[in-house]
Tab-separated table of C-alpha atoms and ligand atoms in Angstrom:
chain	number	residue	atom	x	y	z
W	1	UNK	CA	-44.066	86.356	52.069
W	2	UNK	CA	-42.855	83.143	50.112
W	3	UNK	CA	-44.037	79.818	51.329
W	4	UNK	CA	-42.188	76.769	49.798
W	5	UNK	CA	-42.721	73.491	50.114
W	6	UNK	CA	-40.792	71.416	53.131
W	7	UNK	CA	-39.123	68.252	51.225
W	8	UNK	CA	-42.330	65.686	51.344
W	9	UNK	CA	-44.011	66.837	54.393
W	10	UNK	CA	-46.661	68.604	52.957
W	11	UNK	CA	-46.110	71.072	54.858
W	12	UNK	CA	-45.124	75.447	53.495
W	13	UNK	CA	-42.565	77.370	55.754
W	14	UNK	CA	-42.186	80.881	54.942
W	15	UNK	CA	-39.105	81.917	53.052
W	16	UNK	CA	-37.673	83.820	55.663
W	17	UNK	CA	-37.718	81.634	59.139
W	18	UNK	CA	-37.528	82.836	62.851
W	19	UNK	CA	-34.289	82.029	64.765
W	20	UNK	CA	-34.684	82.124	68.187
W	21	UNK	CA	-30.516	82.645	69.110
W	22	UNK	CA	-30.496	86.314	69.201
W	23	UNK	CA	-32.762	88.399	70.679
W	24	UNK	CA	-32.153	91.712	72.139
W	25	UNK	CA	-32.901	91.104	75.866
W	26	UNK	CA	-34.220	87.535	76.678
W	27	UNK	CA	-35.112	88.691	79.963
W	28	UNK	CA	-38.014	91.081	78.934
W	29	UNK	CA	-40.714	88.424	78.141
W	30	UNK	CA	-42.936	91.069	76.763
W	31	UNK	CA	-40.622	91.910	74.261
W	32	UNK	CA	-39.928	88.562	73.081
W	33	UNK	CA	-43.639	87.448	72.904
W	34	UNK	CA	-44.337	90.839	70.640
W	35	UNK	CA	-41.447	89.784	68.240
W	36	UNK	CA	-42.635	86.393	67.414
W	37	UNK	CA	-46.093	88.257	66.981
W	38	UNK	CA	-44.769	90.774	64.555
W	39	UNK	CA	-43.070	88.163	62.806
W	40	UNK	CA	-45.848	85.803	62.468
W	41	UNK	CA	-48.438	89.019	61.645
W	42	UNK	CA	-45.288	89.206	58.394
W	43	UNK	CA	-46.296	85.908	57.342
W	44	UNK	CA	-43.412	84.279	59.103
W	45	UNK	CA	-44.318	80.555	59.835
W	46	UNK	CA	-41.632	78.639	61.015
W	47	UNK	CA	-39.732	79.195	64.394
W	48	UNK	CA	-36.888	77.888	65.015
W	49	UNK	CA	-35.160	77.149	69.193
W	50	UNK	CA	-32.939	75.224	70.660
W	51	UNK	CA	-32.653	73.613	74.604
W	52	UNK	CA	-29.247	75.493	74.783
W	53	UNK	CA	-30.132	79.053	73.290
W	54	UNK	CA	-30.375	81.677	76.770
W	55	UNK	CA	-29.986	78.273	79.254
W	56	UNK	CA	-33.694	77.085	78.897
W	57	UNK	CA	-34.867	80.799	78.528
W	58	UNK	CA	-34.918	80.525	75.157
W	59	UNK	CA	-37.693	78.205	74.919
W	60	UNK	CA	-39.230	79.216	77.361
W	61	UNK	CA	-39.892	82.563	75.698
W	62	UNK	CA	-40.885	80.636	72.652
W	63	UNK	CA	-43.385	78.988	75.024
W	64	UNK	CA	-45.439	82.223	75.790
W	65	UNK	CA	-44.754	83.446	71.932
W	66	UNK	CA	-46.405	80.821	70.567
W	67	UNK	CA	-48.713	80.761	73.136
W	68	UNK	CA	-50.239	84.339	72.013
W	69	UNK	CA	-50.040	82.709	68.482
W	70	UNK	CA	-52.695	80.896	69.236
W	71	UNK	CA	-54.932	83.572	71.089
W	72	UNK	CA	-54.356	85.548	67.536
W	73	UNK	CA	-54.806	82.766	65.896
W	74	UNK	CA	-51.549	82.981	63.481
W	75	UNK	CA	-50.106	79.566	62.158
W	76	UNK	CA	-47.237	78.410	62.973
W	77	UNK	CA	-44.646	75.340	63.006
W	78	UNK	CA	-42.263	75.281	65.640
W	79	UNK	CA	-38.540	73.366	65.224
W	80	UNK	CA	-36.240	72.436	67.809
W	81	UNK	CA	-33.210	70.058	68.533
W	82	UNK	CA	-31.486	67.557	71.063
W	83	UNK	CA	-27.778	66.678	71.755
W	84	UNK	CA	-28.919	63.461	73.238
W	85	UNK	CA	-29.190	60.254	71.742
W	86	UNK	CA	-30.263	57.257	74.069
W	87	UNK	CA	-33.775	56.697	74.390
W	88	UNK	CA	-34.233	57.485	78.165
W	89	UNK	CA	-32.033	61.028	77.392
W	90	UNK	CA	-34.253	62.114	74.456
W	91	UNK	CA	-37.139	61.183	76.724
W	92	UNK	CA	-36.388	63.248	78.948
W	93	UNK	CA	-35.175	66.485	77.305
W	94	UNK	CA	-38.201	66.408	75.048
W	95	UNK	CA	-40.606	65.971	78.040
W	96	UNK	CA	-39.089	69.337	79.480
W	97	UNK	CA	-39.177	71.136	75.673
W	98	UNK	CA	-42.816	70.440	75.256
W	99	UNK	CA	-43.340	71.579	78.599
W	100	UNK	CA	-41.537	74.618	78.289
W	101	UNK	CA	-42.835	76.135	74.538
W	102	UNK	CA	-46.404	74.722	75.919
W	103	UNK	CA	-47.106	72.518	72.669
W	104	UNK	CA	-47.799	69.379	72.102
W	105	UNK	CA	-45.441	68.559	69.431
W	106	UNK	CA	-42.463	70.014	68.021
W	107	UNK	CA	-42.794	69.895	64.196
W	108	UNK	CA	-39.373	70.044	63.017
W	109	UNK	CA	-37.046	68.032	65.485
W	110	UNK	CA	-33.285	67.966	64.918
W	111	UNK	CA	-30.499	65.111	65.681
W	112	UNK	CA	-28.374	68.528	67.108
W	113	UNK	CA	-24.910	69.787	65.396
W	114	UNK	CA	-23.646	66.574	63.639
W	115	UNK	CA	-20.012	67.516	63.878
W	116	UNK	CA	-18.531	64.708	62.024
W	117	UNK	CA	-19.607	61.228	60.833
W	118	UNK	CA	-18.094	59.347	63.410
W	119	UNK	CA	-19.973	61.292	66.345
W	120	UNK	CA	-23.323	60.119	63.881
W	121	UNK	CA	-22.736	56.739	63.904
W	122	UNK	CA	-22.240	56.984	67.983
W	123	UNK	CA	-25.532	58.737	67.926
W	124	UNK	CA	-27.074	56.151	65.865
W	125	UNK	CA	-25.864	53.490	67.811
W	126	UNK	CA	-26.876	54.557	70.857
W	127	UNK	CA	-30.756	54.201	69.047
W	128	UNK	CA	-31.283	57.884	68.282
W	129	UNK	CA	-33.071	56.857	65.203
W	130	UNK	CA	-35.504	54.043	67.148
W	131	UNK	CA	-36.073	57.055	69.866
W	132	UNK	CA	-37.210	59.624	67.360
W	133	UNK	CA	-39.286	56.983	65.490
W	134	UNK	CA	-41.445	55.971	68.067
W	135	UNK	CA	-41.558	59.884	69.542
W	136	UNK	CA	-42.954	60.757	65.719
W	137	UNK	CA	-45.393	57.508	66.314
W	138	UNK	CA	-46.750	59.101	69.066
W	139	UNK	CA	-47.520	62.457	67.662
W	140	UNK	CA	-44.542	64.242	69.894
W	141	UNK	CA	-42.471	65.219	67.204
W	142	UNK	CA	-43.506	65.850	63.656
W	143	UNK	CA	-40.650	65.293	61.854
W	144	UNK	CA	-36.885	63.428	61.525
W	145	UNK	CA	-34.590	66.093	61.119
W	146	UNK	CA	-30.697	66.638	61.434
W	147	UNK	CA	-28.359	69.663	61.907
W	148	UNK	CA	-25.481	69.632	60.887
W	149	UNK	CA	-21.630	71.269	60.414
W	150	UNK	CA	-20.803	68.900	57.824
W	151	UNK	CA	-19.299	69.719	54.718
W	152	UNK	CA	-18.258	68.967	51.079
W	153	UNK	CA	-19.194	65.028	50.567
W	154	UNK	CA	-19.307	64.460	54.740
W	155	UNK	CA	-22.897	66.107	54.047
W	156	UNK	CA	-24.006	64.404	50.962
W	157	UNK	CA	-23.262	60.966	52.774
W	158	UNK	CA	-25.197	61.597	55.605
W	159	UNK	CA	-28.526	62.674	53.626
W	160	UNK	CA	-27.998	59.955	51.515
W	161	UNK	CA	-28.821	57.694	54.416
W	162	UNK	CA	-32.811	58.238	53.832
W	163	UNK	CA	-33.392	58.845	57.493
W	164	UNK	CA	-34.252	62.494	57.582
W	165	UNK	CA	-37.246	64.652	56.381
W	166	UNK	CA	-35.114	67.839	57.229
W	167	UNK	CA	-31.626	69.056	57.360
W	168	UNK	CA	-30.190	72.590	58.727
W	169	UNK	CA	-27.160	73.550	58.230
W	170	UNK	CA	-25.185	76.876	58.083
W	171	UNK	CA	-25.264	78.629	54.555
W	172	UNK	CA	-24.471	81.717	53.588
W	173	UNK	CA	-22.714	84.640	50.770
W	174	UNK	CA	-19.150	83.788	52.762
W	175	UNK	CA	-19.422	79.974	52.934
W	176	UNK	CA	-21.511	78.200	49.986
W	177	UNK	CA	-18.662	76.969	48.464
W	178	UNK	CA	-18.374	74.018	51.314
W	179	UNK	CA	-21.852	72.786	51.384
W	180	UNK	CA	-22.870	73.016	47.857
W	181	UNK	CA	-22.559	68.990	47.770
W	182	UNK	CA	-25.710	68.581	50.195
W	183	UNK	CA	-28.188	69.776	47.275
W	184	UNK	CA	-27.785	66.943	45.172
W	185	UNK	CA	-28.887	64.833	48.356
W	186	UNK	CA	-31.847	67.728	48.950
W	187	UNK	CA	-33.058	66.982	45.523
W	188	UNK	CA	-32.362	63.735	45.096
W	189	UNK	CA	-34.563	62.841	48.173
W	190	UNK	CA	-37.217	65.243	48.196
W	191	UNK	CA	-36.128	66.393	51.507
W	192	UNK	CA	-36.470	69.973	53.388
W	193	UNK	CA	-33.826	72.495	53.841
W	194	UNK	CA	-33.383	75.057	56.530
W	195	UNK	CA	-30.050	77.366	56.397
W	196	UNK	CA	-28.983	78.997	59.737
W	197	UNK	CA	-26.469	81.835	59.240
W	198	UNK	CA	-27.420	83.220	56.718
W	199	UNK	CA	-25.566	86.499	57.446
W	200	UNK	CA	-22.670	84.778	58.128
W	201	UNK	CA	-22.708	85.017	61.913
W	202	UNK	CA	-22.427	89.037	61.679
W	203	UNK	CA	-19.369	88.853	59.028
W	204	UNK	CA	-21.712	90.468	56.673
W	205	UNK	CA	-23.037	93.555	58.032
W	206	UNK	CA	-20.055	93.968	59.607
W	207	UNK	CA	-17.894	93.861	56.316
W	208	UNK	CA	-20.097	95.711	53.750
W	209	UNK	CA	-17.160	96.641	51.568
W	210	UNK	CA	-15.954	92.821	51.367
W	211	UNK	CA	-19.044	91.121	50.921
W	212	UNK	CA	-20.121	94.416	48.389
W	213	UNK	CA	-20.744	92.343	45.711
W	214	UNK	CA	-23.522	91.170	46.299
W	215	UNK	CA	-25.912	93.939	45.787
W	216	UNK	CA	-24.073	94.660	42.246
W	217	UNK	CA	-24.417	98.076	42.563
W	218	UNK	CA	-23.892	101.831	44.508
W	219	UNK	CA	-23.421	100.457	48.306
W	220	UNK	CA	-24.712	103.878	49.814
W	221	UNK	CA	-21.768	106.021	51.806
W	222	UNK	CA	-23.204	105.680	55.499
W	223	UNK	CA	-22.565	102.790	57.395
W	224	UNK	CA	-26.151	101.439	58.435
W	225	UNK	CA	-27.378	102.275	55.002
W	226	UNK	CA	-24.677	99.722	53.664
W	227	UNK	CA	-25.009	97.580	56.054
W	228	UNK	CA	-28.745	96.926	55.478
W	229	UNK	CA	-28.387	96.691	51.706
W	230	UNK	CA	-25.168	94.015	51.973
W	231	UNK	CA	-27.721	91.472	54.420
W	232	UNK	CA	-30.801	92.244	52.162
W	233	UNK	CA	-28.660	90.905	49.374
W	234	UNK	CA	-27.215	88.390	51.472
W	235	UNK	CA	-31.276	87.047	51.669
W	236	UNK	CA	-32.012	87.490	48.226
W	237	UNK	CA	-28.857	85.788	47.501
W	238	UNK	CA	-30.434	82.871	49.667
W	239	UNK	CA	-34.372	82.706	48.621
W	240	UNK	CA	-33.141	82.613	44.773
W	241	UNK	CA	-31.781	79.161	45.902
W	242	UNK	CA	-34.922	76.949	44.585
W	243	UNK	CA	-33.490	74.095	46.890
W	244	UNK	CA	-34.052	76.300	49.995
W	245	UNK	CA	-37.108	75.788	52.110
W	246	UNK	CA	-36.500	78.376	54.921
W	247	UNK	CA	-33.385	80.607	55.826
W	248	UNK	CA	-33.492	81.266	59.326
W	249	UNK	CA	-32.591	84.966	60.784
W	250	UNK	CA	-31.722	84.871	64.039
W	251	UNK	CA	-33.363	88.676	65.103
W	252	UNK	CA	-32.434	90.793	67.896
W	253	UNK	CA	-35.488	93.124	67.504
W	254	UNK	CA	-38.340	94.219	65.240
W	255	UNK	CA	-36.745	96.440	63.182
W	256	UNK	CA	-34.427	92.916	61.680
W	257	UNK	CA	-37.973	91.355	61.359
W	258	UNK	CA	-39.213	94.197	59.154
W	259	UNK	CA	-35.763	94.434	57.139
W	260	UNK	CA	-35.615	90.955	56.176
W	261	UNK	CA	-39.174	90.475	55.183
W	262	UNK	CA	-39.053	93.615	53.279
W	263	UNK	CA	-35.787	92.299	51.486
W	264	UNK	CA	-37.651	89.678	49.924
W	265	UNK	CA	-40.305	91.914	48.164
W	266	UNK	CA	-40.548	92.290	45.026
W	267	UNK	CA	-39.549	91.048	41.520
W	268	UNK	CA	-35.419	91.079	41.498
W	269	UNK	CA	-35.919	87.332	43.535
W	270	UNK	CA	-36.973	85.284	40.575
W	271	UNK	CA	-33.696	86.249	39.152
W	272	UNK	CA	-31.738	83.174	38.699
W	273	UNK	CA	-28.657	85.093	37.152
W	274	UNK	CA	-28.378	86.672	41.465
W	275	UNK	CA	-27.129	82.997	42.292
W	276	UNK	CA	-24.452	83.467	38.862
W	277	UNK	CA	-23.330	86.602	39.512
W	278	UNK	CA	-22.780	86.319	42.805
W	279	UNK	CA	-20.908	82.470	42.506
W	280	UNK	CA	-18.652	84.604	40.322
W	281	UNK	CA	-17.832	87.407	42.195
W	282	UNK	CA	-17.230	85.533	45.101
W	283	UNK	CA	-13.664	84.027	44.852
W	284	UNK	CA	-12.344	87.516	43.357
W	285	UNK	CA	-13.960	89.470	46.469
W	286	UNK	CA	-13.009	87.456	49.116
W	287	UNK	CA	-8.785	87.679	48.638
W	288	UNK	CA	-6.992	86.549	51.502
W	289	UNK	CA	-10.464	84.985	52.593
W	290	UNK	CA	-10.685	81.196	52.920
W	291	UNK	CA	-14.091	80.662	50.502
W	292	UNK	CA	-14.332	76.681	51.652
W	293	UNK	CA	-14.478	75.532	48.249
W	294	UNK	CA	-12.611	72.455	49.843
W	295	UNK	CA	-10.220	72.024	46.609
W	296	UNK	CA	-7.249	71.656	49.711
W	297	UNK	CA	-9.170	68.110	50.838
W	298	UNK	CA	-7.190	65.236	50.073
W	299	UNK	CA	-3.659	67.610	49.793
W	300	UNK	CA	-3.059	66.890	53.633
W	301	UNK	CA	-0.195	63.796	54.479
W	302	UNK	CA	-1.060	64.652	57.734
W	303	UNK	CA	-5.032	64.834	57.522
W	304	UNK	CA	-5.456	68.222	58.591
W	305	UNK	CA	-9.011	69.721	58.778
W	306	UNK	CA	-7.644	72.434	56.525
W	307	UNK	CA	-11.102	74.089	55.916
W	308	UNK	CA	-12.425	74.172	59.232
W	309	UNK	CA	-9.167	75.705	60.649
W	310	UNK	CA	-8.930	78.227	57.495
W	311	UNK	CA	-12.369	79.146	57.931
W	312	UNK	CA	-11.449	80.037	61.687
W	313	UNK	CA	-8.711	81.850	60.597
W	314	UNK	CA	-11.478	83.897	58.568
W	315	UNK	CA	-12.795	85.063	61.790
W	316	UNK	CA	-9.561	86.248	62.772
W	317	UNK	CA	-9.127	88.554	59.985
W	318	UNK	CA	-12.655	89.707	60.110
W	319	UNK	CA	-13.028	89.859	63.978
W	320	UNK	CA	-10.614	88.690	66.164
W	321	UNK	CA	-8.747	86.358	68.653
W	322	UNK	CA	-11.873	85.483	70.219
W	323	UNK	CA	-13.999	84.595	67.464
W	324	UNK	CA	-10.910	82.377	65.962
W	325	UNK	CA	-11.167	79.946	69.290
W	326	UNK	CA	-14.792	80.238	69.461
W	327	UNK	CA	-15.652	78.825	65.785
W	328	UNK	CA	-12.821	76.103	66.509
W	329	UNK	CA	-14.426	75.371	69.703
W	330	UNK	CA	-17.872	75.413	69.460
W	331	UNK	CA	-18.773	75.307	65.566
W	332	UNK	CA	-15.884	72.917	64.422
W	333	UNK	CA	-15.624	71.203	67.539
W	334	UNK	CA	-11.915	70.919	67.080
W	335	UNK	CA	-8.739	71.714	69.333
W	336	UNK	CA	-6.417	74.092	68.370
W	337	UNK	CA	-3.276	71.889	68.540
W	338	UNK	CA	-4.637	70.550	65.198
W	339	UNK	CA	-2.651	73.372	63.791
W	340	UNK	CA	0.327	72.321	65.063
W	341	UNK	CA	0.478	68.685	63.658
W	342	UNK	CA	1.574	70.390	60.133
W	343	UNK	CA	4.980	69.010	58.532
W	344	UNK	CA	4.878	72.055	56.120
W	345	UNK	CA	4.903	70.006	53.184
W	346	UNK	CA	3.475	72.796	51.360
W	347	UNK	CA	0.816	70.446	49.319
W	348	UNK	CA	-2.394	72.372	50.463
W	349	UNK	CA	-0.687	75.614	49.105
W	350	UNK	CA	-0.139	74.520	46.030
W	351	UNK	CA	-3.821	73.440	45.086
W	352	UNK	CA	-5.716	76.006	46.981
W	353	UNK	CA	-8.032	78.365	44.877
W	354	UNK	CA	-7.357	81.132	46.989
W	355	UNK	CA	-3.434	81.031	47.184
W	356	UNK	CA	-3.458	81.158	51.244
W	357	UNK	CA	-0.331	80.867	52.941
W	358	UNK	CA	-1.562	78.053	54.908
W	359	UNK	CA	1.557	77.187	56.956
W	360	UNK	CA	2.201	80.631	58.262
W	361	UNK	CA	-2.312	80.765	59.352
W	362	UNK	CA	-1.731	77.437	60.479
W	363	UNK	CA	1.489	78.654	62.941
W	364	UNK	CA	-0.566	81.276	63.994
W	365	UNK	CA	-3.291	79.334	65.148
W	366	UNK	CA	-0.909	77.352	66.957
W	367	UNK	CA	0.632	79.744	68.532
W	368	UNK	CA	-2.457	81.019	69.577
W	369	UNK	CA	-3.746	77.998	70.888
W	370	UNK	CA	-0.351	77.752	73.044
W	371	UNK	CA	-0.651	81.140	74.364
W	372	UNK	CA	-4.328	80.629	75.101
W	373	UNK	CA	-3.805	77.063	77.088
W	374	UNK	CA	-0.885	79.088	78.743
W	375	UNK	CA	-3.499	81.623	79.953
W	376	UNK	CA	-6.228	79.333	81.242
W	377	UNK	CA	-3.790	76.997	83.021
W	378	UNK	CA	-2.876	80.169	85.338
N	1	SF4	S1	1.592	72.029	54.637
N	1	SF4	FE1	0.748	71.224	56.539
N	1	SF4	S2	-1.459	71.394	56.334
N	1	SF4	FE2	-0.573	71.657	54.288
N	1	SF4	S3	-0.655	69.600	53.400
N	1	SF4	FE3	1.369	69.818	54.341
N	1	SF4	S4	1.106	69.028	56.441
N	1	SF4	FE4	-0.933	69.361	55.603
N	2	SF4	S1	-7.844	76.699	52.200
N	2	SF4	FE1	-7.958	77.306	50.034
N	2	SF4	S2	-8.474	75.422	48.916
N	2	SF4	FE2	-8.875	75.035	51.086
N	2	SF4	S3	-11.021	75.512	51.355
N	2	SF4	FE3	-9.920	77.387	51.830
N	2	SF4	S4	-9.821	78.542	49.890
N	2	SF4	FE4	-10.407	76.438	49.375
């Protein structure tokens, strides 16, 4: 395993980090408890939950995981997150998380899925900031640390801020383009990186000829076989990223554990010409594929989230109707009439890298934001 240093905190994650959003059956404890195990016996270090992931289940498993960390004595930090942001509501949720993962502290704890900059400043003015400071003064929380869907310059403005020892955000093969910005702010402050996603949500494995690239070589003619090498790319894609502390894999079972660790071995990571190649491949692999290189920004009369609604669009292509409302909903935040507010100017068209045919994805969202309101209103 590679340990790397977490921004100024003194503190080494392992490369490859635990996410807690996916495993296989939540309801068999024993299962759950065996996987952090296995992970930590790897050399994994850092664990990543949420209050949301599995209702409270989620940390609750983490709770008797970590728990039988300690019996075997393996090291480990733990990370988790809060949507609230007055002082009596962080209090609260924070007195129920330590309860449930049975620790003392959370080491890595996250202002929760900063949508936009406006929704920040509510945050902070409702004394999020004061909150977490005096929770960190009294040994409850380790560390000042923000997740966040930002992109492009949105991202670079909030770490410029000086407030946070941490940032997570999503990062990954499909979407670097849009968050390449927050590095300069990584580096610039010394601070520590986790990337969630880092298989794209499932795009990957599920699309090993699209995303074939990036192992730069024979893909293999089954369909697990290419699979597997397509995400162990993905990661090694990832950990050549000096600027990285941890990537988090969210694991369903052992097996993901053993692939991702072993993806990592070996000498092909110190490569620095992986991060080239694949920057260069990328916008000739992904045609008809919104990259989020954000060149559209600024294009919009109308002040259209282009990106976010072209990168749900993505999901369309790649998966379907459901995953199309889903990232609007619940990774963008945003409501699918956005769509329809477009004049049809044509501006974004003309400067996008990709040559999308932006009007017709954004009429298509709208009409199936229409249909869908149609549906739930019955
Ligand atoms: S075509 Fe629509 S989305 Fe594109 S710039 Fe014009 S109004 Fe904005
Ligand atoms: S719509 Fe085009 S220009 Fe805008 S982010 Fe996507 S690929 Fe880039």
């Amino acid at each position: 395993m590679i340990y790397r240093e977490y921004g100024r905190t003194g503190k080494k994650v392992s490369v490859i980090g635990f996410g807690g959003m996916r495993f296989e059956d939540i309801d068999n404890e024993q299962q759950c408890v065996e996987m952090l195990v296995h992970a930590a016996e790897r050399g994994i270090n850092y664990f990543d939950t949420a209050p949301a992931y599995f209702g409270v289940k989620g940390e609750t498993r983490f709770g008797a995981g970590l728990r039988q960390l300690r019996r075997c004595g393996l090291p480990y930090y733990v990370a988790s997150k809060t949507f609230e942001s007055t002082e009596s509501g962080i209090r609260r949720e924070i007195e129920q998380q330590l309860k449930r993962m049975d620790v003392e502290t959370i080491d890595f704890y996250h202002a929760w899925c900063i949508t936009d900059l406006q929704s920040w400043r509510e945050r902070k003015a409702n004394g999020l900031l004061d909150a977490f400071r005096r929770l960190r003064d009294q040994k409850l929380i380790g560390h000042i640390c923000v997740s966040s869907h930002l992109i492009g310059d949105d991202i670079r403005e909030l770490l410029d801020e000086r407030v946070f020892e941490g940032v997570l955000f999503g990062y990954s093969a499909y979407n670097f383009q849009a968050r390449e910005a927050a590095f300069a702010a990584i580096r610039r402050h010394k601070i520590g990186c986790a990337v969630m996603n880092p298989l794209g949500g499932g795009l990957i494995p599920q699309n090993p000829d699209l995303f074939a690239f990036l192992v730069g070589g024979e893909l293999g003619d089954e369909g697990p076989v290419r699979s597997r090498a397509v995400v162990q790319a993905a990661l090694r894609f990832l950990v050549a990223h000096q600027d990285i502390s941890v990537i988090l894999v969210g694991f369903e079972n052992r097996r993901q554990i053993d692939d991702a660790v072993d993806a990592i071995r070996g000498d092909r990571l110190h490569d620095s010409t992986v991060i080239q190649r694949v920057r260069q491949s990328a916008a000739a692999s992904f045609s008809g594929i919104c990259t989020g290189c954000r060149y559209c920004l600024g294009s919009c009369p109308e002040d259209i989230p282009i990106p976010q609604l072209m990168d749900a669009y993505n999901q369309l292509i790649l998966r379907g109707e459901k995953d199309l409302i889903n990232r609007l909903k619940y990774h963008w935040d945003l409501p699918m009439r956005e769509a329809a507010r477009c004049i049809e100017c044509g501006r974004c068209e003309e400067s996008c890298t990709q040559h999308l045919q932006i009007i017709e994805r954004l009429a298509a969202i709208a009409e199936i934001g229409d249909r869908h309101a149609h549906t739930t209103e019955k």
